[in-house]
Amino acid sequence: MSFDNSSGVTSNPKLREALTYAVPYEQIKASVAYGYADSYYGPFVPGTPGFDPQRSAARPSTRTGHGPWSRSPGW
């Protein structure tokens, strides 16, 4: 997904982080790409200038509860 990070609700980095926890990536890969998809995170596709594997690591998923953002003030 791509968002306008400069205005509106998607300018809130905590909201964008929450969305990364809410999207069922593995389910989408299995049902849409039949297991033939690769995941990457961040604005740059692997193999393109600017891609950094360290900054593009997946966030750990918590299927048993909420992500750390849910304990933050304002959520």
mmCIF file of C-alpha atoms in Angstrom:
data_model
loop_
_atom_site.group_PDB
_atom_site.id
_atom_site.type_symbol
_atom_site.label_atom_id
_atom_site.label_comp_id
_atom_site.label_asym_id
_atom_site.label_seq_id
_atom_site.Cartn_x
_atom_site.Cartn_y
_atom_site.Cartn_z
ATOM 1 C CA MET A 1 0.000 0.000 0.000
ATOM 2 C CA SER A 2 1.092 3.523 -0.612
ATOM 3 C CA PHE A 3 -0.051 6.544 1.366
ATOM 4 C CA ASP A 4 0.282 10.305 1.272
ATOM 5 C CA ASN A 5 2.400 10.666 4.398
ATOM 6 C CA SER A 6 2.266 14.463 4.377
ATOM 7 C CA SER A 7 -1.414 15.106 5.152
ATOM 8 C CA GLY A 8 -4.606 13.579 6.474
ATOM 9 C CA VAL A 9 -4.886 10.606 8.798
ATOM 10 C CA THR A 10 -2.076 8.753 7.042
ATOM 11 C CA SER A 11 0.396 11.442 8.116
ATOM 12 C CA ASN A 12 0.294 9.764 11.545
ATOM 13 C CA PRO A 13 3.175 7.238 11.657
ATOM 14 C CA LYS A 14 1.441 5.262 14.421
ATOM 15 C CA LEU A 15 -1.577 4.713 12.170
ATOM 16 C CA ARG A 16 0.637 3.507 9.327
ATOM 17 C CA GLU A 17 2.416 1.175 11.742
ATOM 18 C CA ALA A 18 -0.932 -0.160 12.989
ATOM 19 C CA LEU A 19 -1.966 -0.909 9.413
ATOM 20 C CA THR A 20 1.147 -3.033 8.927
ATOM 21 C CA TYR A 21 -0.001 -5.197 11.841
ATOM 22 C CA ALA A 22 -3.591 -5.355 10.586
ATOM 23 C CA VAL A 23 -2.924 -6.586 7.040
ATOM 24 C CA PRO A 24 -2.971 -10.421 6.747
ATOM 25 C CA TYR A 25 0.057 -10.629 4.429
ATOM 26 C CA GLU A 26 0.412 -14.415 4.478
ATOM 27 C CA GLN A 27 -3.284 -14.927 3.764
ATOM 28 C CA ILE A 28 -3.136 -12.511 0.834
ATOM 29 C CA LYS A 29 -0.039 -14.205 -0.573
ATOM 30 C CA ALA A 30 -1.687 -17.624 -0.294
ATOM 31 C CA SER A 31 -5.052 -16.680 -1.785
ATOM 32 C CA VAL A 32 -4.007 -14.166 -4.443
ATOM 33 C CA ALA A 33 -0.573 -15.353 -5.531
ATOM 34 C CA TYR A 34 -0.995 -19.021 -4.547
ATOM 35 C CA GLY A 35 2.229 -18.900 -2.547
ATOM 36 C CA TYR A 36 4.348 -17.446 -5.350
ATOM 37 C CA ALA A 37 4.715 -13.961 -3.868
ATOM 38 C CA ASP A 38 7.575 -12.443 -1.933
ATOM 39 C CA SER A 39 7.073 -9.797 0.715
ATOM 40 C CA TYR A 40 9.094 -6.661 1.127
ATOM 41 C CA TYR A 41 8.519 -3.695 3.362
ATOM 42 C CA GLY A 42 9.256 -0.059 2.715
ATOM 43 C CA PRO A 43 9.102 2.211 -0.298
ATOM 44 C CA PHE A 44 11.832 0.550 -2.372
ATOM 45 C CA VAL A 45 11.552 -2.753 -4.232
ATOM 46 C CA PRO A 46 14.441 -5.197 -3.694
ATOM 47 C CA GLY A 47 17.079 -4.760 -6.383
ATOM 48 C CA THR A 48 16.377 -1.071 -6.949
ATOM 49 C CA PRO A 49 18.552 1.848 -5.837
ATOM 50 C CA GLY A 50 17.663 2.863 -2.305
ATOM 51 C CA PHE A 51 16.569 -0.584 -1.127
ATOM 52 C CA ASP A 52 18.055 -1.378 2.287
ATOM 53 C CA PRO A 53 17.389 -4.902 3.618
ATOM 54 C CA GLN A 54 18.048 -3.761 7.201
ATOM 55 C CA ARG A 55 15.336 -1.095 7.053
ATOM 56 C CA SER A 56 12.964 -3.294 5.067
ATOM 57 C CA ALA A 57 12.625 -6.133 7.567
ATOM 58 C CA ALA A 58 9.102 -7.257 8.396
ATOM 59 C CA ARG A 59 7.634 -6.175 11.704
ATOM 60 C CA PRO A 60 6.943 -9.048 14.065
ATOM 61 C CA SER A 61 3.305 -10.035 14.018
ATOM 62 C CA THR A 62 1.281 -10.687 17.144
ATOM 63 C CA ARG A 63 -1.656 -12.900 16.268
ATOM 64 C CA THR A 64 -2.589 -13.390 19.936
ATOM 65 C CA GLY A 65 -3.319 -9.741 20.656
ATOM 66 C CA HIS A 66 -2.602 -6.230 19.660
ATOM 67 C CA GLY A 67 0.622 -4.663 18.515
ATOM 68 C CA PRO A 68 2.662 -2.388 20.778
ATOM 69 C CA TRP A 69 0.889 0.655 19.318
ATOM 70 C CA SER A 70 -2.348 -0.297 21.106
ATOM 71 C CA ARG A 71 -0.799 0.539 24.473
ATOM 72 C CA SER A 72 0.218 4.019 23.368
ATOM 73 C CA PRO A 73 -1.684 7.098 24.535
ATOM 74 C CA GLY A 74 -4.351 8.113 22.072
ATOM 75 C CA TRP A 75 -5.262 4.605 20.901
#
